[in-house]
mmCIF file of C-alpha atoms and ligand atoms in Angstrom:
data_model
loop_
_atom_site.group_PDB
_atom_site.id
_atom_site.type_symbol
_atom_site.label_atom_id
_atom_site.label_comp_id
_atom_site.label_asym_id
_atom_site.label_seq_id
_atom_site.Cartn_x
_atom_site.Cartn_y
_atom_site.Cartn_z
ATOM 1 C CA UNK Q 1 33.893 2.919 -40.610
ATOM 2 C CA UNK Q 2 34.563 5.500 -38.000
ATOM 3 C CA UNK Q 3 32.957 5.418 -34.596
ATOM 4 C CA UNK Q 4 29.890 7.601 -34.107
ATOM 5 C CA UNK Q 5 30.893 10.985 -32.794
ATOM 6 C CA UNK Q 6 27.497 12.221 -31.604
ATOM 7 C CA UNK Q 7 27.722 13.169 -27.960
ATOM 8 C CA UNK Q 8 24.501 12.569 -26.069
ATOM 9 C CA UNK Q 9 23.580 14.230 -22.833
ATOM 10 C CA UNK Q 10 23.126 11.853 -19.921
ATOM 11 C CA UNK Q 11 19.604 10.441 -19.898
ATOM 12 C CA UNK Q 12 18.949 11.819 -16.439
ATOM 13 C CA UNK Q 13 19.504 15.374 -17.586
ATOM 14 C CA UNK Q 14 17.227 14.880 -20.591
ATOM 15 C CA UNK Q 15 14.546 13.446 -18.369
ATOM 16 C CA UNK Q 16 14.797 16.278 -15.870
ATOM 17 C CA UNK Q 17 14.353 18.902 -18.546
ATOM 18 C CA UNK Q 18 11.330 17.070 -19.920
ATOM 19 C CA UNK Q 19 9.747 16.929 -16.467
ATOM 20 C CA UNK Q 20 9.876 20.696 -16.077
ATOM 21 C CA UNK Q 21 8.656 21.340 -19.620
ATOM 22 C CA UNK Q 22 5.677 19.029 -19.079
ATOM 23 C CA UNK Q 23 4.419 21.148 -16.194
ATOM 24 C CA UNK Q 24 5.252 18.869 -13.273
ATOM 25 C CA UNK Q 25 7.027 20.026 -10.156
ATOM 26 C CA UNK Q 26 10.228 18.342 -9.030
ATOM 27 C CA UNK Q 27 10.676 17.330 -5.407
ATOM 28 C CA UNK Q 28 13.530 16.715 -3.036
ATOM 29 C CA UNK Q 29 13.585 14.886 0.279
ATOM 30 C CA UNK Q 30 17.022 14.951 1.883
ATOM 31 C CA UNK Q 31 19.398 13.720 -0.807
ATOM 32 C CA UNK Q 32 16.640 12.079 -2.867
ATOM 33 C CA UNK Q 33 15.211 13.888 -5.892
ATOM 34 C CA UNK Q 34 11.976 12.991 -7.666
ATOM 35 C CA UNK Q 35 11.016 13.992 -11.220
ATOM 36 C CA UNK Q 36 8.292 12.749 -13.518
ATOM 37 C CA UNK Q 37 7.848 12.791 -17.266
ATOM 38 C CA UNK Q 38 4.995 11.509 -19.429
ATOM 39 C CA UNK Q 39 5.534 7.858 -18.501
ATOM 40 C CA UNK Q 40 8.027 7.532 -15.695
ATOM 41 C CA UNK Q 41 9.050 8.607 -12.209
ATOM 42 C CA UNK Q 42 12.791 9.270 -11.988
ATOM 43 C CA UNK Q 43 14.452 8.980 -8.596
ATOM 44 C CA UNK Q 44 18.047 9.955 -7.905
ATOM 45 C CA UNK Q 45 20.015 9.424 -4.711
ATOM 46 C CA UNK Q 46 23.712 9.496 -3.802
ATOM 47 C CA UNK Q 47 25.373 6.858 -5.946
ATOM 48 C CA UNK Q 48 22.409 5.877 -8.068
ATOM 49 C CA UNK Q 49 19.281 6.577 -10.030
ATOM 50 C CA UNK Q 50 16.090 4.612 -10.433
ATOM 51 C CA UNK Q 51 13.118 4.597 -12.777
ATOM 52 C CA UNK Q 52 9.539 3.374 -12.304
ATOM 53 C CA UNK Q 53 6.434 3.459 -14.505
ATOM 54 C CA UNK Q 54 4.515 6.471 -13.209
ATOM 55 C CA UNK Q 55 1.211 4.604 -12.789
ATOM 56 C CA UNK Q 56 2.886 2.011 -10.560
ATOM 57 C CA UNK Q 57 4.756 4.751 -8.714
ATOM 58 C CA UNK Q 58 1.609 6.786 -8.008
ATOM 59 C CA UNK Q 59 -0.355 3.729 -6.864
ATOM 60 C CA UNK Q 60 2.445 2.836 -4.447
ATOM 61 C CA UNK Q 61 2.844 6.430 -3.275
ATOM 62 C CA UNK Q 62 -0.906 6.648 -2.616
ATOM 63 C CA UNK Q 63 -0.742 3.677 -0.217
ATOM 64 C CA UNK Q 64 2.404 4.893 1.527
ATOM 65 C CA UNK Q 65 0.776 8.290 2.159
ATOM 66 C CA UNK Q 66 -2.670 7.005 3.135
ATOM 67 C CA UNK Q 67 -1.303 4.318 5.444
ATOM 68 C CA UNK Q 68 1.199 6.594 7.199
ATOM 69 C CA UNK Q 69 4.045 4.280 5.965
ATOM 70 C CA UNK Q 70 2.147 1.231 7.304
ATOM 71 C CA UNK Q 71 3.798 -1.618 9.220
ATOM 72 C CA UNK Q 72 7.358 -2.632 8.325
ATOM 73 C CA UNK Q 73 8.537 -1.839 4.819
ATOM 74 C CA UNK Q 74 6.570 -0.501 1.876
ATOM 75 C CA UNK Q 75 8.581 -1.522 -1.189
ATOM 76 C CA UNK Q 76 7.530 0.367 -4.311
ATOM 77 C CA UNK Q 77 9.451 -2.300 -6.234
ATOM 78 C CA UNK Q 78 12.590 -4.360 -5.570
ATOM 79 C CA UNK Q 79 14.787 -1.253 -5.182
ATOM 80 C CA UNK Q 80 12.888 1.697 -3.779
ATOM 81 C CA UNK Q 81 10.693 2.054 -0.696
ATOM 82 C CA UNK Q 82 10.205 3.152 2.917
ATOM 83 C CA UNK Q 83 10.857 1.474 6.260
ATOM 84 C CA UNK Q 84 8.625 2.555 9.133
ATOM 85 C CA UNK Q 85 10.163 3.136 12.546
ATOM 86 C CA UNK Q 86 6.978 4.694 13.930
ATOM 87 C CA UNK Q 87 7.829 8.378 14.323
ATOM 88 C CA UNK Q 88 10.735 8.290 11.942
ATOM 89 C CA UNK Q 89 10.835 6.652 8.543
ATOM 90 C CA UNK Q 90 13.708 5.477 6.371
ATOM 91 C CA UNK Q 91 13.741 6.198 2.667
ATOM 92 C CA UNK Q 92 15.628 3.293 1.132
ATOM 93 C CA UNK Q 93 17.186 2.514 -2.229
ATOM 94 C CA UNK Q 94 18.527 -1.010 -2.614
ATOM 95 C CA UNK Q 95 18.530 -1.806 1.120
ATOM 96 C CA UNK Q 96 16.319 -4.846 0.587
ATOM 97 C CA UNK Q 97 17.977 -5.936 -2.636
ATOM 98 C CA UNK Q 98 20.798 -8.459 -2.424
ATOM 99 C CA UNK Q 99 22.667 -7.171 -5.484
ATOM 100 C CA UNK Q 100 22.664 -3.578 -4.219
ATOM 101 C CA UNK Q 101 23.712 -4.691 -0.732
ATOM 102 C CA UNK Q 102 26.473 -7.010 -1.953
ATOM 103 C CA UNK Q 103 27.884 -4.210 -4.141
ATOM 104 C CA UNK Q 104 27.443 -1.663 -1.326
ATOM 105 C CA UNK Q 105 25.358 0.541 -3.643
ATOM 106 C CA UNK Q 106 22.366 0.868 -1.337
ATOM 107 C CA UNK Q 107 21.405 4.208 0.167
ATOM 108 C CA UNK Q 108 19.283 4.891 3.270
ATOM 109 C CA UNK Q 109 18.201 8.214 4.738
ATOM 110 C CA UNK Q 110 16.080 8.822 7.822
ATOM 111 C CA UNK Q 111 13.274 11.418 8.054
ATOM 112 C CA UNK Q 112 10.730 12.590 10.572
ATOM 113 C CA UNK Q 113 7.590 10.796 9.385
ATOM 114 C CA UNK Q 114 5.485 13.959 9.241
ATOM 115 C CA UNK Q 115 8.083 15.763 7.086
ATOM 116 C CA UNK Q 116 8.393 12.992 4.511
ATOM 117 C CA UNK Q 117 4.612 12.522 4.487
ATOM 118 C CA UNK Q 118 4.140 16.217 3.658
ATOM 119 C CA UNK Q 119 6.569 15.958 0.718
ATOM 120 C CA UNK Q 120 4.895 12.790 -0.532
ATOM 121 C CA UNK Q 121 1.424 14.329 -0.283
ATOM 122 C CA UNK Q 122 2.534 17.325 -2.336
ATOM 123 C CA UNK Q 123 4.163 15.063 -4.949
ATOM 124 C CA UNK Q 124 1.111 12.811 -5.154
ATOM 125 C CA UNK Q 125 -1.170 15.796 -5.647
ATOM 126 C CA UNK Q 126 1.006 17.475 -8.296
ATOM 127 C CA UNK Q 127 1.736 14.319 -10.286
ATOM 128 C CA UNK Q 128 -1.809 12.891 -10.317
ATOM 129 C CA UNK Q 129 -3.667 14.137 -13.374
ATOM 130 C CA UNK Q 130 -7.367 14.799 -13.666
ATOM 131 C CA UNK Q 131 -9.261 11.545 -14.203
ATOM 132 C CA UNK Q 132 -6.664 9.239 -12.637
ATOM 133 C CA UNK Q 133 -7.431 7.732 -9.239
ATOM 134 C CA UNK Q 134 -4.418 5.827 -7.853
ATOM 135 C CA UNK Q 135 -6.667 4.012 -5.330
ATOM 136 C CA UNK Q 136 -9.037 2.664 -8.005
ATOM 137 C CA UNK Q 137 -8.776 -0.550 -10.004
ATOM 138 C CA UNK Q 138 -7.261 0.134 -13.460
ATOM 139 C CA UNK Q 139 -10.576 -0.816 -15.093
ATOM 140 C CA UNK Q 140 -12.349 1.885 -13.097
ATOM 141 C CA UNK Q 141 -10.082 4.884 -13.678
ATOM 142 C CA UNK Q 142 -8.447 7.006 -16.364
ATOM 143 C CA UNK Q 143 -4.804 7.131 -17.378
ATOM 144 C CA UNK Q 144 -2.005 8.887 -15.488
ATOM 145 C CA UNK Q 145 0.276 9.528 -18.481
ATOM 146 C CA UNK Q 146 1.202 12.576 -20.553
ATOM 147 C CA UNK Q 147 1.825 16.229 -19.668
ATOM 148 C CA UNK Q 148 0.349 17.736 -16.528
ATOM 149 C CA UNK Q 149 -3.421 18.085 -16.833
ATOM 150 C CA UNK Q 150 -5.403 19.255 -13.803
ATOM 151 C CA UNK Q 151 -5.401 17.191 -10.652
ATOM 152 C CA UNK Q 152 -7.559 14.788 -8.618
ATOM 153 C CA UNK Q 153 -7.107 16.181 -5.125
ATOM 154 C CA UNK Q 154 -10.318 14.712 -3.732
ATOM 155 C CA UNK Q 155 -9.176 11.194 -4.656
ATOM 156 C CA UNK Q 156 -5.622 11.480 -3.330
ATOM 157 C CA UNK Q 157 -6.738 13.016 -0.034
ATOM 158 C CA UNK Q 158 -9.099 10.175 0.887
ATOM 159 C CA UNK Q 159 -8.807 9.305 4.558
ATOM 160 C CA UNK Q 160 -8.285 5.663 5.417
ATOM 161 C CA UNK Q 161 -11.127 4.281 7.545
ATOM 162 C CA UNK Q 162 -9.976 3.887 11.148
ATOM 163 C CA UNK Q 163 -12.756 2.718 13.447
ATOM 164 C CA UNK Q 164 -12.069 3.172 17.156
ATOM 165 C CA UNK Q 165 -14.358 0.293 18.154
ATOM 166 C CA UNK Q 166 -16.392 -0.866 15.189
ATOM 167 C CA UNK Q 167 -17.910 0.457 11.987
ATOM 168 C CA UNK Q 168 -21.476 1.634 12.624
ATOM 169 C CA UNK Q 169 -21.297 2.029 16.407
ATOM 170 C CA UNK Q 170 -22.686 5.352 17.586
ATOM 171 C CA UNK Q 171 -20.021 8.040 17.238
ATOM 172 C CA UNK Q 172 -17.716 5.781 15.204
ATOM 173 C CA UNK Q 173 -17.052 5.584 11.440
ATOM 174 C CA UNK Q 174 -20.365 5.121 9.569
ATOM 175 C CA UNK Q 175 -21.818 2.379 7.394
ATOM 176 C CA UNK Q 176 -21.686 2.801 3.619
ATOM 177 C CA UNK Q 177 -24.770 3.435 1.516
ATOM 178 C CA UNK Q 178 -25.897 4.753 -1.853
ATOM 179 C CA UNK Q 179 -26.904 7.992 -0.144
ATOM 180 C CA UNK Q 180 -23.417 8.397 1.337
ATOM 181 C CA UNK Q 181 -21.845 8.008 -2.121
ATOM 182 C CA UNK Q 182 -20.826 4.343 -1.850
ATOM 183 C CA UNK Q 183 -22.778 2.327 -4.437
ATOM 184 C CA UNK Q 184 -22.287 -1.438 -4.677
ATOM 185 C CA UNK Q 185 -19.270 -2.182 -6.887
ATOM 186 C CA UNK Q 186 -19.898 -3.675 -10.336
ATOM 187 C CA UNK Q 187 -18.231 -6.932 -9.310
ATOM 188 C CA UNK Q 188 -20.216 -7.364 -6.074
ATOM 189 C CA UNK Q 189 -23.783 -6.906 -7.307
ATOM 190 C CA UNK Q 190 -24.615 -10.428 -6.029
ATOM 191 C CA UNK Q 191 -23.685 -9.584 -2.425
ATOM 192 C CA UNK Q 192 -26.753 -9.465 -0.098
ATOM 193 C CA UNK Q 193 -27.262 -6.077 1.518
ATOM 194 C CA UNK Q 194 -29.468 -7.061 4.466
ATOM 195 C CA UNK Q 195 -28.265 -6.145 7.955
ATOM 196 C CA UNK Q 196 -28.262 -8.468 10.994
ATOM 197 C CA UNK Q 197 -30.887 -8.077 13.702
ATOM 198 C CA UNK Q 198 -29.463 -7.108 17.082
ATOM 199 C CA UNK Q 199 -31.311 -8.249 20.223
ATOM 200 C CA UNK Q 200 -29.347 -6.929 23.190
ATOM 201 C CA UNK Q 201 -30.160 -7.732 26.796
ATOM 202 C CA UNK Q 202 -31.698 -4.773 28.626
ATOM 203 C CA UNK Q 203 -28.942 -2.397 29.703
ATOM 204 C CA UNK Q 204 -26.551 -3.502 26.949
ATOM 205 C CA UNK Q 205 -28.238 -1.787 24.006
ATOM 206 C CA UNK Q 206 -25.243 0.523 23.448
ATOM 207 C CA UNK Q 207 -22.672 -2.246 23.873
ATOM 208 C CA UNK Q 208 -23.777 -4.887 21.362
ATOM 209 C CA UNK Q 209 -23.276 -4.261 17.666
ATOM 210 C CA UNK Q 210 -23.125 -6.143 14.386
ATOM 211 C CA UNK Q 211 -23.124 -5.215 10.723
ATOM 212 C CA UNK Q 212 -22.993 -6.895 7.323
ATOM 213 C CA UNK Q 213 -19.252 -6.831 6.538
ATOM 214 C CA UNK Q 214 -19.805 -8.324 3.068
ATOM 215 C CA UNK Q 215 -22.315 -5.589 2.285
ATOM 216 C CA UNK Q 216 -19.925 -2.972 3.664
ATOM 217 C CA UNK Q 217 -16.995 -4.244 1.566
ATOM 218 C CA UNK Q 218 -19.130 -4.573 -1.558
ATOM 219 C CA UNK Q 219 -19.428 -0.766 -1.386
ATOM 220 C CA UNK Q 220 -15.703 -0.011 -1.086
ATOM 221 C CA UNK Q 221 -14.585 2.464 -3.762
ATOM 222 C CA UNK Q 222 -10.884 1.685 -3.363
ATOM 223 C CA UNK Q 223 -8.601 -1.307 -3.766
ATOM 224 C CA UNK Q 224 -5.723 -2.626 -1.653
ATOM 225 C CA UNK Q 225 -6.476 -0.405 1.331
ATOM 226 C CA UNK Q 226 -6.721 -2.414 4.569
ATOM 227 C CA UNK Q 227 -8.821 -0.230 6.854
ATOM 228 C CA UNK Q 228 -9.509 -0.637 10.551
ATOM 229 C CA UNK Q 229 -13.180 -1.691 10.763
ATOM 230 C CA UNK Q 230 -13.060 -3.140 14.287
ATOM 231 C CA UNK Q 231 -10.488 -2.859 17.063
ATOM 232 C CA UNK Q 232 -10.067 -4.399 20.504
ATOM 233 C CA UNK Q 233 -6.883 -3.111 22.137
ATOM 234 C CA UNK Q 234 -4.084 -4.187 19.726
ATOM 235 C CA UNK Q 235 -6.266 -6.541 17.713
ATOM 236 C CA UNK Q 236 -7.215 -4.696 14.516
ATOM 237 C CA UNK Q 237 -9.533 -6.141 11.882
ATOM 238 C CA UNK Q 238 -8.529 -4.551 8.585
ATOM 239 C CA UNK Q 239 -10.714 -5.840 5.736
ATOM 240 C CA UNK Q 240 -10.129 -4.618 2.206
ATOM 241 C CA UNK Q 241 -11.213 -5.216 -1.366
ATOM 242 C CA UNK Q 242 -8.604 -6.209 -3.915
ATOM 243 C CA UNK Q 243 -8.484 -6.049 -7.703
ATOM 244 C CA UNK Q 244 -5.489 -6.257 -10.054
ATOM 245 C CA UNK Q 245 -2.068 -6.059 -8.294
ATOM 246 C CA UNK Q 246 -1.110 -4.924 -4.785
ATOM 247 C CA UNK Q 247 0.711 -1.695 -5.730
ATOM 248 C CA UNK Q 248 3.433 -2.196 -3.140
ATOM 249 C CA UNK Q 249 5.424 -5.202 -1.977
ATOM 250 C CA UNK Q 250 4.806 -5.243 1.749
ATOM 251 C CA UNK Q 251 7.662 -6.297 4.025
ATOM 252 C CA UNK Q 252 6.210 -7.506 7.321
ATOM 253 C CA UNK Q 253 7.667 -6.564 10.693
ATOM 254 C CA UNK Q 254 5.190 -8.854 12.493
ATOM 255 C CA UNK Q 255 2.914 -11.764 11.631
ATOM 256 C CA UNK Q 256 -0.205 -10.856 9.666
ATOM 257 C CA UNK Q 257 -3.214 -13.146 9.422
ATOM 258 C CA UNK Q 258 -5.120 -13.235 6.140
ATOM 259 C CA UNK Q 259 -8.656 -14.576 5.744
ATOM 260 C CA UNK Q 260 -9.813 -14.755 2.134
ATOM 261 C CA UNK Q 261 -13.459 -13.762 2.431
ATOM 262 C CA UNK Q 262 -14.404 -14.097 -1.249
ATOM 263 C CA UNK Q 263 -12.963 -15.034 -4.633
ATOM 264 C CA UNK Q 264 -9.198 -15.610 -4.991
ATOM 265 C CA UNK Q 265 -5.809 -13.932 -4.577
ATOM 266 C CA UNK Q 266 -2.459 -15.362 -5.685
ATOM 267 C CA UNK Q 267 0.486 -14.213 -3.563
ATOM 268 C CA UNK Q 268 4.199 -14.039 -4.314
ATOM 269 C CA UNK Q 269 6.090 -14.510 -1.050
ATOM 270 C CA UNK Q 270 9.748 -13.442 -1.024
ATOM 271 C CA UNK Q 271 12.458 -13.113 1.595
ATOM 272 C CA UNK Q 272 11.985 -9.765 3.354
ATOM 273 C CA UNK Q 273 15.641 -8.737 3.177
ATOM 274 C CA UNK Q 274 16.957 -10.201 -0.076
ATOM 275 C CA UNK Q 275 13.824 -10.502 -2.201
ATOM 276 C CA UNK Q 276 14.634 -14.153 -2.982
ATOM 277 C CA UNK Q 277 11.466 -16.114 -3.853
ATOM 278 C CA UNK Q 278 10.095 -18.200 -0.965
ATOM 279 C CA UNK Q 279 6.624 -19.393 -1.976
ATOM 280 C CA UNK Q 280 3.585 -18.835 -4.132
ATOM 281 C CA UNK Q 281 0.300 -19.017 -2.229
ATOM 282 C CA UNK Q 282 -3.123 -19.254 -3.830
ATOM 283 C CA UNK Q 283 -5.860 -18.290 -1.398
ATOM 284 C CA UNK Q 284 -9.442 -19.225 -2.258
ATOM 285 C CA UNK Q 285 -12.557 -18.076 -0.440
ATOM 286 C CA UNK Q 286 -12.438 -19.397 3.135
ATOM 287 C CA UNK Q 287 -8.660 -19.948 3.212
ATOM 288 C CA UNK Q 288 -6.675 -18.622 6.176
ATOM 289 C CA UNK Q 289 -2.923 -17.878 6.129
ATOM 290 C CA UNK Q 290 -0.455 -16.510 8.655
ATOM 291 C CA UNK Q 291 1.989 -14.372 6.704
ATOM 292 C CA UNK Q 292 5.318 -14.628 8.583
ATOM 293 C CA UNK Q 293 7.226 -11.694 10.069
ATOM 294 C CA UNK Q 294 10.286 -12.241 7.854
ATOM 295 C CA UNK Q 295 8.737 -12.058 4.383
ATOM 296 C CA UNK Q 296 7.580 -9.539 1.817
ATOM 297 C CA UNK Q 297 4.513 -10.260 -0.281
ATOM 298 C CA UNK Q 298 2.579 -9.011 -3.296
ATOM 299 C CA UNK Q 299 -0.920 -10.174 -4.227
ATOM 300 C CA UNK Q 300 -2.687 -10.615 -7.568
ATOM 301 C CA UNK Q 301 -6.490 -10.526 -7.627
ATOM 302 C CA UNK Q 302 -7.913 -11.407 -11.078
ATOM 303 C CA UNK Q 303 -11.440 -10.450 -9.966
ATOM 304 C CA UNK Q 304 -12.361 -7.980 -7.206
ATOM 305 C CA UNK Q 305 -12.151 -9.969 -3.977
ATOM 306 C CA UNK Q 306 -12.547 -9.478 -0.246
ATOM 307 C CA UNK Q 307 -9.633 -10.006 2.123
ATOM 308 C CA UNK Q 308 -9.638 -9.685 5.905
ATOM 309 C CA UNK Q 309 -6.224 -8.645 7.202
ATOM 310 C CA UNK Q 310 -5.831 -9.146 10.954
ATOM 311 C CA UNK Q 311 -3.074 -6.914 12.361
ATOM 312 C CA UNK Q 312 -1.470 -6.982 15.795
ATOM 313 C CA UNK Q 313 -0.764 -3.331 16.616
ATOM 314 C CA UNK Q 314 1.501 -4.083 19.621
ATOM 315 C CA UNK Q 315 4.454 -1.699 19.173
ATOM 316 C CA UNK Q 316 6.875 -4.085 20.913
ATOM 317 C CA UNK Q 317 6.618 -6.701 18.174
ATOM 318 C CA UNK Q 318 9.068 -5.398 15.518
ATOM 319 C CA UNK Q 319 12.063 -5.425 17.867
ATOM 320 C CA UNK Q 320 11.063 -8.812 19.338
ATOM 321 C CA UNK Q 321 11.040 -10.333 15.844
ATOM 322 C CA UNK Q 322 14.227 -8.469 14.864
ATOM 323 C CA UNK Q 323 16.024 -9.859 17.938
ATOM 324 C CA UNK Q 324 14.578 -13.315 17.202
ATOM 325 C CA UNK Q 325 12.858 -13.442 20.589
ATOM 326 C CA UNK Q 326 9.847 -14.659 18.650
ATOM 327 C CA UNK Q 327 9.776 -17.131 15.792
ATOM 328 C CA UNK Q 328 8.741 -15.455 12.523
ATOM 329 C CA UNK Q 329 5.659 -17.687 12.289
ATOM 330 C CA UNK Q 330 2.905 -18.135 14.880
ATOM 331 C CA UNK Q 331 2.257 -21.899 14.760
ATOM 332 C CA UNK Q 332 4.117 -25.152 14.231
ATOM 333 C CA UNK Q 333 2.377 -28.186 12.772
HETATM 334 FE FE1 FE2 I 401 1.981 -7.667 4.824
#
């Protein structure tokens, strides 16, 4: 038998042509290029190419955009992601992957945060089809696949809640209600909706506030979106509702405290730099964990659950942990 003589075009080229034919725009950011086809996002960079399922890619991209690149690293998977340097951001391929690093195949490029954010916002808007909401639980949204079909701009331009003092205080971000378009989620219909009574001492009526956080979270229309609901200086309370899989693998640049407020989340904890497995943590309602500064983590929430993420917004922390001036964990037992 003779060897097959059919010459195939490189898969990348085939994929690129398909992306254009399907109606999607292609994007570039520095030396990175981004294309999508019916099922996949294709990413090329000097020395390599990468592929991700487009639903996973869009869910990760949605968080990266909405969170302004968040704290530390936002890994879309074990190859591709962003590293936040607060003003500038690094686009990374293989930087936090031991095999890429050992083979010197990783690629890193720095951008002004606002420039990369603008590119990402345009890509998210163009690649998100009508009926697909990358912030929603899979059970509550349509499918992202196939040729370009409309868009869902309202969903992808949602603003993350950022309270200056506390949700519900006069002049701050408001409570949620049916009338405001936030009905109680199907999985939280058993959550009481009554509000606490506030009895302030005379003269302190504008200074004392309380609200039903469980009721507030039961009306969240998004998943995996820690939002600032109360802040005191650098202490930020960022509760969130979770269902299915955290769409990114978050690499911490400081300690994060987690309080599981309802139901259960299972976490994979890996080494921040290499991705090597470190621990598996199951958090049940009432459990508290301090997620160390030197890990990355991804959560799995079989049923919609409530998680309180407590962030320390002190901008000095990343370099103090990087220089090992602080231990990566907050307590020793
Ligand atoms: Fe984290």
